[in-house]
């Protein structure tokens, strides 16, 4: 997978940008606040339709402008495509692939896969469960259309059901209309939970391989903590049945709280290092290695599905890693992966320079470094 | 940008579904270019339609009389009722000519987010139709999204104890899609492959 050209119009601090990329490493060098991360953000949007900063689309528009655009040429499986995003203030965005409008996210995802490595990845280990759920969801949504549509439907049913629970709490609706929503909730949930379970088992195998390759004599393992079986084995239908029964037994509590308190939206992953919960026992350095390893596992998983590596975005990664972990990462970066890296000093990347294209980023402008 | 009556005209046109501000402008300028008689004809048609068209008192699809031409047609199979969400779903199904039974329009779906519960749909009216009637099968043709599905499940539970066969229009319809946009071939296929609820 490759992104060969990128054009921006009124995107963040870029008024106008038009650059061609190297198929291998692309390094964005510049002082703080010049627009390096903004470039990665545009590339990430091409992969996922959304920013990793989790902001409203309107914030992507250059301040004072009413519309913005991202245009790119990409290659997946040897197939060239042109991608076009138009953002219009207070209206939303439109996406075209080869001139054809993608009406739904599910029509678009899968054109190209982009994985971001950034310092906040540490939250995968240290942070709230939501970070880990986002990790599994993003990986499954990129690789499994059935998962994506079940997740969208699940979230819609959940929203309807929570609204209904509040109505019942306020005695606006009778209790007996929960049935049709419960039935759908548990059947979507069964599929989602089983797919998460299988994914985690695969990720564990990949992690073992990564730790071996990096020569780290530790065992990193993820345990899927769903709210229904709590880590025990289950099948799709078993999950749905048990979930439905549990909903019945906590009905009173759910009405009191006015929301759905168990199910895939409350899942977590327990991340273990040598059998201890990493969140509470591991050192900062071990946690950083685990966070990077999770991203590497994501990359390898995508490779296992598409037989092609995704595009890697590395934001401020090198400056904050010690030499040992920098070594891990460099060892992992294979020549057939297209990479985009940001940093403030060229010297941080001396080992990569020979194959890399270096761009100097300065106040919303990108210039190719002549020493390439 | 525009003021006075022109601004009001664009605003009125822009309130219609599927019409954004740009299209509203185009329509406004188009209308202003027309002869007075043309515009008058359009205005009269709108008012006349609004005054004559109403909901059929049996099935709630649109018609010009008390009872629609489908409900009053003796050649239609009155043992078969297809339940749909909106009056325009009746038109989509009629276009295919694949269905020879009667219809029942619910006027919406279950949707707590929009404040829609069973009492807000034409369900009592459907139950009344089924009483002492020779209806043998009810096909539930609500859209295959979660609201349409919730409505289908609810109706299934309600109707089955009455001894009537209840079926659901089977797949063939795009997920998250709705009847209005499905092409005729998909609808015909969906009609053929209905499953029992
Ligand atoms: N919508 C916007 N319109 C105009 N400028 C913006 C917009 N959003 C952000 N900026 C500006 O873009 C600049 C660059 O942001 P970016 O995060 O890309 O910096 P960076 O080069 O990655 O810096 P650092 O090295 O500190 O991470 C910031 O100064 C910010 O004020
Ligand atoms: Mg930055
Ligand atoms: Zn009628």
XYZ file of C-alpha atoms and ligand atoms in Angstrom:
602
model
C 0.000 0.000 0.000
C 1.238 3.435 -0.923
C 0.158 7.041 -0.843
C 2.008 8.549 -3.797
C 0.821 12.151 -3.834
C -0.944 14.470 -1.445
C -2.654 17.768 -2.167
C -4.154 19.897 0.571
C -6.328 22.982 0.368
C -7.154 25.051 3.453
C -6.430 22.046 5.657
C -5.295 23.073 9.191
C -2.361 25.479 8.710
C -1.860 24.492 5.025
C -3.342 26.904 2.525
C -2.055 25.004 -0.467
C 0.156 21.920 -0.603
C 1.166 19.534 -3.374
C 3.812 16.890 -2.674
C 4.976 13.520 -4.007
C 6.109 10.858 -1.580
C 8.798 8.209 -1.572
C 7.591 4.601 -1.583
C 9.778 3.983 1.457
C 10.536 6.494 4.201
C 9.274 10.059 4.286
C 10.576 12.255 7.063
C 8.945 15.538 8.072
C 11.441 17.762 9.886
C 10.557 21.088 11.483
C 10.340 23.133 14.647
C 7.328 22.872 16.904
C 3.953 24.074 15.629
C 4.924 24.130 11.931
C 2.449 21.509 10.640
C 4.147 18.101 10.878
C 1.395 16.380 12.811
C -1.188 18.114 10.610
C 0.306 16.284 7.620
C 0.068 12.934 9.388
C -3.509 13.833 10.308
C -4.400 14.287 6.619
C -2.799 10.920 5.787
C -4.652 9.254 8.658
C -7.952 10.645 7.401
C -7.250 9.103 3.992
C -7.056 5.736 5.740
C -9.893 6.005 8.234
C -12.043 9.041 7.199
C -11.537 10.456 10.700
C -8.834 12.352 12.549
C -6.903 10.628 15.339
C -7.280 13.850 17.297
C -10.981 13.072 17.691
C -12.084 16.582 16.804
C -15.052 17.866 14.847
C -14.462 17.973 11.082
C -14.945 21.753 11.099
C -11.745 22.108 13.115
C -9.808 20.704 10.164
C -10.663 23.764 8.080
C -8.011 26.458 8.028
C -9.217 29.108 10.444
C -11.422 31.593 8.612
C -12.113 29.294 5.625
C -15.417 27.642 4.649
C -14.090 24.626 2.852
C -11.078 22.377 2.763
C -9.881 19.536 0.589
C -7.608 16.524 0.674
C -6.651 14.918 -2.641
C -4.415 11.892 -2.875
C -3.304 9.117 -5.140
C -3.041 5.726 -3.513
C -2.056 2.219 -4.528
C -3.380 -0.987 -2.989
C -2.883 -4.403 -4.540
C -1.233 -2.697 -7.509
C -4.407 -0.732 -8.174
C -4.158 3.057 -8.453
C -6.994 5.150 -7.059
C -7.637 8.839 -6.663
C -9.129 9.895 -3.362
C -10.873 13.172 -2.758
C -12.224 14.576 0.505
C -14.218 17.805 0.558
C -14.974 19.418 3.898
C -17.625 22.110 4.059
C -18.115 24.167 7.209
C -21.221 23.261 9.249
C -22.261 20.760 6.564
C -19.866 17.844 6.749
C -17.638 16.022 4.334
C -17.969 14.246 1.033
C -15.640 11.525 -0.187
C -14.919 10.404 -3.743
C -12.971 7.383 -4.907
C -12.042 7.564 -8.584
C -14.717 10.214 -8.979
C -17.411 8.048 -7.404
C -19.091 9.334 -4.233
C -18.795 7.097 -1.147
C -22.075 7.597 0.688
C -21.292 5.612 3.813
C -18.109 5.019 5.809
C -18.513 1.333 5.115
C -18.318 2.044 1.366
C -14.994 3.792 1.866
C -13.025 1.851 4.491
C -10.637 -0.699 3.070
C -9.247 1.485 0.291
C -6.021 1.918 2.204
C -4.881 1.024 5.730
C -2.973 3.487 7.858
C -1.574 2.825 11.344
C -0.430 5.615 13.661
C 2.311 5.231 16.279
C 2.373 8.128 18.737
C 3.382 8.861 22.349
C -0.251 8.630 23.517
C -0.194 4.926 22.617
C 1.037 4.457 26.153
C -2.606 4.918 27.122
C -3.310 1.518 25.546
C -1.552 0.108 28.595
C -2.097 2.778 31.246
C -5.362 4.384 30.226
C -9.067 3.700 30.476
C -10.762 0.691 28.833
C -12.057 2.939 26.028
C -8.525 3.195 24.560
C -8.276 -0.572 24.320
C -11.767 -0.946 22.877
C -10.881 1.611 20.231
C -7.794 -0.470 19.412
C -9.795 -3.653 18.728
C -12.622 -1.832 16.982
C -10.333 0.038 14.632
C -8.443 -3.125 13.723
C -11.609 -5.148 13.132
C -13.382 -2.376 11.239
C -10.413 -2.125 8.874
C -10.350 -5.827 8.156
C -13.903 -7.150 8.521
C -16.962 -5.566 6.880
C -19.373 -7.796 8.759
C -17.905 -6.573 12.044
C -18.245 -2.967 10.927
C -21.924 -3.289 10.034
C -22.694 -5.208 13.236
C -20.917 -2.560 15.292
C -22.835 0.258 13.614
C -26.117 -1.572 14.201
C -25.185 -2.429 17.787
C -24.429 1.197 18.577
C -27.700 2.321 17.028
C -29.708 -0.225 19.025
C -27.809 0.727 22.177
C -28.690 4.390 21.678
C -32.367 3.561 21.115
C -32.418 1.231 24.102
C -30.764 3.730 26.459
C -33.273 6.336 25.401
C -36.103 3.899 26.025
C -34.720 2.995 29.475
C -34.830 6.688 30.405
C -38.408 6.905 29.077
C -39.370 3.901 31.200
C -37.654 5.454 34.215
C -39.728 8.574 33.722
C -42.819 6.377 33.150
C -43.324 7.724 29.642
C -43.276 4.229 28.086
C -44.231 0.769 29.235
C -41.556 -1.800 30.091
C -42.800 -4.393 27.622
C -41.450 -2.543 24.557
C -37.823 -3.343 25.499
C -38.126 -6.793 23.925
C -37.495 -5.954 20.240
C -34.413 -3.920 21.162
C -33.029 -6.543 23.541
C -33.384 -9.237 20.917
C -31.326 -7.234 18.398
C -28.846 -5.999 21.007
C -27.846 -9.494 22.106
C -27.620 -10.920 18.599
C -25.327 -8.103 17.337
C -23.359 -8.355 20.582
C -22.808 -12.091 20.148
C -21.174 -11.583 16.758
C -19.099 -8.633 17.982
C -17.861 -10.435 21.101
C -16.918 -13.605 19.244
C -14.996 -11.669 16.600
C -13.172 -9.706 19.301
C -12.320 -12.940 21.058
C -10.872 -14.501 17.901
C -8.936 -11.329 17.075
C -7.318 -11.236 20.522
C -6.215 -14.863 20.165
C -4.558 -13.972 16.838
C -2.951 -10.847 18.269
C -1.462 -12.938 21.078
C 0.200 -15.238 18.571
C 1.599 -12.227 16.717
C 2.866 -10.656 19.975
C 4.733 -13.816 20.851
C 6.404 -13.708 17.433
C 7.274 -10.014 17.806
C 8.831 -10.450 21.257
C 10.850 -13.357 19.951
C 12.063 -11.370 16.960
C 13.025 -8.401 19.104
C 14.819 -10.733 21.485
C 12.875 -9.622 24.536
C 12.773 -12.336 27.140
C 9.298 -11.526 28.447
C 5.807 -12.807 27.742
C 3.200 -10.249 26.763
C -0.358 -11.507 26.674
C -3.814 -10.009 26.252
C -6.909 -11.373 27.909
C -10.311 -10.430 26.553
C -12.462 -9.339 29.472
C -15.989 -9.254 28.142
C -18.738 -8.322 30.583
C -20.768 -11.496 30.062
C -18.350 -14.425 30.173
C -15.534 -12.453 31.849
C -12.716 -14.179 30.000
C -14.169 -17.701 29.740
C -14.625 -19.374 26.364
C -17.954 -18.929 24.592
C -19.729 -19.275 21.265
C -21.792 -16.607 19.534
C -25.217 -18.040 20.431
C -24.184 -18.838 24.015
C -23.132 -15.243 24.410
C -26.440 -13.911 23.080
C -28.481 -16.208 25.348
C -26.490 -15.455 28.485
C -26.494 -11.726 27.731
C -30.273 -11.782 27.318
C -30.750 -13.580 30.631
C -28.403 -11.185 32.398
C -30.326 -8.232 30.988
C -33.489 -9.702 32.490
C -31.896 -10.081 35.902
C -30.562 -6.510 36.015
C -33.610 -4.904 34.416
C -34.511 -2.998 37.577
C -31.018 -1.566 37.958
C -30.841 -0.549 34.288
C -34.127 1.332 34.518
C -32.934 3.059 37.684
C -29.726 4.136 35.929
C -31.435 4.799 32.610
C -28.774 2.990 30.591
C -27.410 -0.340 29.421
C -24.724 -1.352 31.896
C -23.346 -4.602 30.439
C -22.325 -5.638 26.937
C -19.555 -5.089 24.368
C -19.579 -1.328 24.965
C -18.171 -2.080 28.428
C -15.546 -4.642 27.379
C -11.902 -4.337 28.397
C -8.616 -6.051 27.672
C -6.299 -7.095 30.454
C -2.721 -6.718 29.303
C -0.297 -8.958 31.095
C 3.473 -9.084 31.230
C 4.894 -12.287 32.643
C 1.465 -12.977 34.129
C 1.134 -9.672 35.975
C -1.326 -6.948 35.026
C 0.876 -4.487 33.146
C -1.273 -1.543 34.102
C -0.328 -1.933 37.746
C 2.978 -3.795 37.771
C 5.107 -2.978 34.743
C 7.762 -0.264 34.536
C 7.330 2.771 32.322
C 9.889 1.326 29.882
C 8.146 -2.050 29.740
C 4.835 -0.285 29.166
C 6.296 1.688 26.275
C 7.626 -1.480 24.681
C 4.202 -3.088 25.074
C 2.433 -0.106 23.512
C 4.743 -0.173 20.489
C 4.366 -3.940 20.269
C 0.592 -3.600 20.149
C 0.897 -1.261 17.178
C 3.373 -3.631 15.517
C 0.894 -6.450 16.086
C -1.751 -4.317 14.389
C 0.559 -3.883 11.399
C 1.305 -7.617 11.200
C -2.363 -8.502 11.566
C -3.287 -6.281 8.638
C -0.509 -7.931 6.656
C -1.928 -11.358 7.513
C -5.331 -10.301 6.151
C -4.354 -8.383 3.009
C -0.857 -9.850 2.290
C 0.289 -6.261 2.118
C 1.687 -3.943 4.781
C -0.338 -0.904 5.858
C 1.106 2.601 5.777
C 2.839 3.656 8.991
C 2.640 7.105 10.546
C 5.113 7.754 13.359
C 4.498 10.978 15.239
C 7.200 12.165 17.652
C 8.142 8.566 18.306
C 11.885 8.708 17.865
C 12.540 11.705 20.085
C 11.050 10.033 23.109
C 12.356 6.483 22.803
C 15.609 5.331 24.329
C 18.208 3.714 22.091
C 17.068 0.194 22.919
C 13.470 0.781 21.858
C 14.515 2.895 18.903
C 16.468 -0.202 17.844
C 13.328 -2.388 18.159
C 11.403 -0.078 15.941
C 14.086 0.234 13.267
C 14.402 -3.533 13.222
C 10.676 -3.756 12.628
C 10.497 -1.198 9.807
C 10.813 -3.369 6.744
C 11.821 -1.850 3.418
C 8.491 -2.775 1.802
C 6.529 -0.581 4.205
C 5.799 3.044 3.375
C 6.540 5.210 6.392
C 5.878 8.816 7.374
C 7.856 10.102 10.361
C 7.945 13.443 12.130
C 10.809 14.875 14.145
C 12.594 18.082 15.006
C 16.170 17.020 14.166
C 17.419 15.230 11.069
C 20.156 13.642 13.166
C 17.573 11.444 14.943
C 17.077 9.601 11.669
C 20.641 9.195 10.467
C 20.228 5.412 10.131
C 17.244 5.827 7.798
C 18.347 8.770 5.682
C 19.903 6.821 2.789
C 16.508 5.568 1.584
C 14.400 8.428 2.839
C 12.878 11.559 1.358
C 13.201 14.435 3.802
C 10.772 17.356 3.862
C 11.383 20.560 5.773
C 8.117 21.731 7.279
C 7.886 25.418 7.980
C 4.697 27.401 8.712
C 2.373 25.299 6.618
C 4.768 24.746 3.740
C 6.759 21.650 2.821
C 10.040 21.788 0.922
C 12.079 18.785 -0.173
C 15.444 18.734 1.536
C 18.102 18.958 -1.187
C 20.494 16.679 0.668
C 18.244 13.736 -0.176
C -27.369 37.133 0.950
C -30.889 37.540 -0.526
C -33.552 39.598 1.141
C -37.285 40.073 1.156
C -39.565 37.717 -0.738
C -36.720 36.035 -2.646
C -35.003 35.054 0.597
C -38.309 33.716 1.884
C -38.877 31.722 -1.308
C -35.416 30.123 -1.102
C -35.954 29.392 2.570
C -39.329 27.696 1.927
C -37.950 25.562 -0.899
C -34.913 24.646 1.198
C -37.117 23.138 3.913
C -38.054 20.217 1.679
C -36.257 16.898 2.165
C -33.220 16.413 -0.055
C -33.093 20.094 -1.038
C -30.015 21.953 0.170
C -29.511 25.724 0.030
C -27.859 25.526 -3.406
C -30.653 23.497 -4.999
C -33.212 25.778 -3.351
C -31.546 28.748 -5.036
C -31.532 27.001 -8.415
C -35.226 26.135 -8.103
C -36.085 29.685 -7.090
C -34.297 31.190 -10.077
C -35.824 28.591 -12.374
C -39.334 29.429 -11.185
C -38.754 33.159 -11.573
C -37.745 32.631 -15.194
C -41.036 30.828 -15.976
C -44.209 32.403 -17.383
C -46.756 33.474 -14.797
C -49.170 30.755 -16.040
C -46.609 28.025 -15.435
C -46.040 29.120 -11.859
C -49.760 29.429 -11.275
C -50.333 25.917 -12.520
C -47.706 24.584 -10.131
C -49.155 26.526 -7.201
C -52.687 25.289 -8.005
C -51.569 21.717 -8.346
C -49.894 21.886 -4.945
C -52.985 23.268 -3.265
C -55.360 20.942 -5.096
C -53.236 17.926 -4.190
C -53.101 19.031 -0.591
C -56.900 19.405 -0.529
C -57.837 16.164 -2.300
C -55.193 13.630 -1.326
C -55.742 11.914 1.989
C -55.001 8.685 3.762
C -57.095 5.630 2.914
C -59.269 4.906 5.948
C -58.434 1.202 5.747
C -54.735 0.938 4.850
C -53.453 4.549 5.279
C -51.804 4.770 1.905
C -52.443 7.909 -0.131
C -55.617 8.232 -2.218
C -58.210 10.678 -3.435
C -61.244 8.912 -2.004
C -62.307 7.524 1.345
C -60.908 4.146 0.323
C -57.948 3.619 -1.993
C -58.049 1.821 -5.339
C -56.145 -1.157 -3.935
C -58.425 -1.717 -0.945
C -61.499 -1.397 -3.174
C -60.204 -3.664 -5.952
C -62.033 -7.057 -5.752
C -59.288 -8.762 -7.765
C -56.689 -8.143 -5.033
C -56.021 -11.040 -2.671
C -57.615 -9.930 0.597
C -56.112 -12.883 2.494
C -52.657 -11.274 2.284
C -51.576 -8.006 3.923
C -48.174 -6.402 3.534
C -47.273 -4.033 6.388
C -45.009 -1.113 5.418
C -43.627 1.993 7.121
C -44.678 4.855 4.851
C -47.170 5.494 2.011
C -44.316 5.738 -0.516
C -43.324 2.143 0.292
C -46.685 1.119 -1.214
C -45.677 2.807 -4.475
C -42.284 1.045 -4.506
C -43.941 -2.345 -4.096
C -46.720 -1.609 -6.594
C -44.191 -0.673 -9.244
C -42.845 -4.223 -9.180
C -46.306 -5.749 -9.888
C -45.084 -8.749 -7.900
C -47.556 -8.370 -5.054
C -51.298 -8.878 -5.386
C -52.420 -8.563 -1.767
C -53.421 -5.548 0.322
C -51.293 -3.109 2.294
C -51.190 -1.573 5.727
C -49.141 1.572 6.330
C -47.872 1.974 9.912
C -46.916 5.636 9.525
C -43.471 5.155 11.023
C -41.476 2.674 13.089
C -40.660 2.103 16.720
C -37.970 4.640 17.583
C -37.549 5.838 21.184
C -35.127 8.526 19.958
C -37.961 10.095 17.963
C -40.499 9.473 20.694
C -42.198 6.761 18.625
C -43.773 3.892 20.557
C -46.385 1.279 19.539
C -49.235 3.704 20.303
C -47.893 6.161 17.748
C -48.185 3.622 14.903
C -51.324 2.366 13.137
C -51.163 -0.932 15.024
C -54.618 -0.877 16.671
C -56.017 -0.273 13.189
C -54.139 -3.306 11.896
C -55.462 -5.504 14.720
C -58.983 -4.330 13.962
C -58.524 -5.271 10.298
C -57.431 -8.762 11.286
C -60.462 -9.384 13.519
C -63.125 -11.530 11.872
C -61.314 -11.268 8.560
C -60.083 -13.914 6.126
C -56.481 -12.645 6.296
C -54.231 -15.706 6.396
C -50.799 -14.107 6.137
C -49.253 -10.816 7.174
C -45.971 -9.929 5.461
C -43.905 -7.414 7.400
C -42.140 -5.181 4.895
C -40.557 -2.639 7.220
C -37.030 -1.509 6.254
C -34.099 -3.747 7.163
C -32.558 -1.233 9.582
C -32.667 -1.637 13.365
C -35.863 0.416 13.738
C -37.661 -1.531 11.001
C -36.436 -4.779 12.514
C -37.583 -3.792 16.026
C -41.011 -3.008 14.600
C -41.111 -6.362 12.802
C -40.167 -8.261 15.975
C -42.808 -6.374 17.954
C -45.531 -7.084 15.384
C -44.494 -10.728 15.124
C -44.959 -11.215 18.863
C -48.296 -9.411 18.755
C -49.825 -11.124 15.716
C -48.740 -14.717 16.084
C -51.056 -15.524 19.016
C -53.957 -14.480 16.732
C -53.310 -17.540 14.593
C -52.260 -15.603 11.520
C -49.099 -16.526 9.622
C -46.512 -13.749 9.983
C -43.589 -13.489 7.569
C -40.778 -10.996 7.082
C -39.527 -9.771 3.713
C -36.257 -11.675 3.496
C -32.815 -10.331 2.640
C -32.109 -9.103 -0.852
C -32.616 -5.592 0.453
C -29.402 -3.697 1.136
C -28.525 -3.552 4.840
C -29.173 -0.072 6.261
C -30.959 0.658 3.005
C -34.660 1.202 2.641
C -37.461 0.234 0.319
C -37.636 3.628 -1.319
C -34.164 3.291 -2.822
C -34.083 -0.424 -3.506
C -34.449 -1.235 -7.182
C -37.396 -3.228 -8.449
C -35.476 -6.465 -8.969
C -34.284 -6.526 -5.351
C -37.805 -5.950 -4.098
C -39.212 -8.725 -6.262
C -36.552 -11.069 -4.954
C -37.299 -10.009 -1.376
C -40.987 -10.735 -1.877
C -40.238 -14.222 -3.106
C -37.907 -15.126 -0.266
C -39.834 -14.098 2.812
C -39.144 -15.936 6.050
C -41.525 -16.844 8.843
C -41.232 -14.758 12.025
N -7.709 24.775 11.753
C -6.501 25.384 11.762
N -6.266 26.466 10.991
C -5.061 27.075 11.007
N -4.029 26.681 11.758
C -4.200 25.594 12.532
C -5.437 24.894 12.578
N -5.331 23.860 13.443
C -4.077 23.922 13.917
N -3.380 24.948 13.378
C -1.999 25.337 13.641
O -1.155 24.405 13.051
C 0.106 24.530 13.689
C 0.908 23.267 13.517
O 0.313 22.177 14.175
P 1.004 20.722 14.220
O 0.321 19.981 15.316
O 1.040 20.105 12.893
O 2.500 21.089 14.660
P 3.802 20.164 14.660
O 4.656 20.623 13.550
O 3.430 18.750 14.691
O 4.447 20.623 16.034
P 5.102 19.762 17.237
O 6.507 19.511 16.854
O 4.979 20.689 18.382
O 4.301 18.520 17.409
C -0.192 24.983 15.101
O 0.523 26.175 15.365
C -1.676 25.290 15.107
O -1.962 26.527 15.685
Mg 3.333 17.319 16.263
Zn -56.342 1.360 1.186
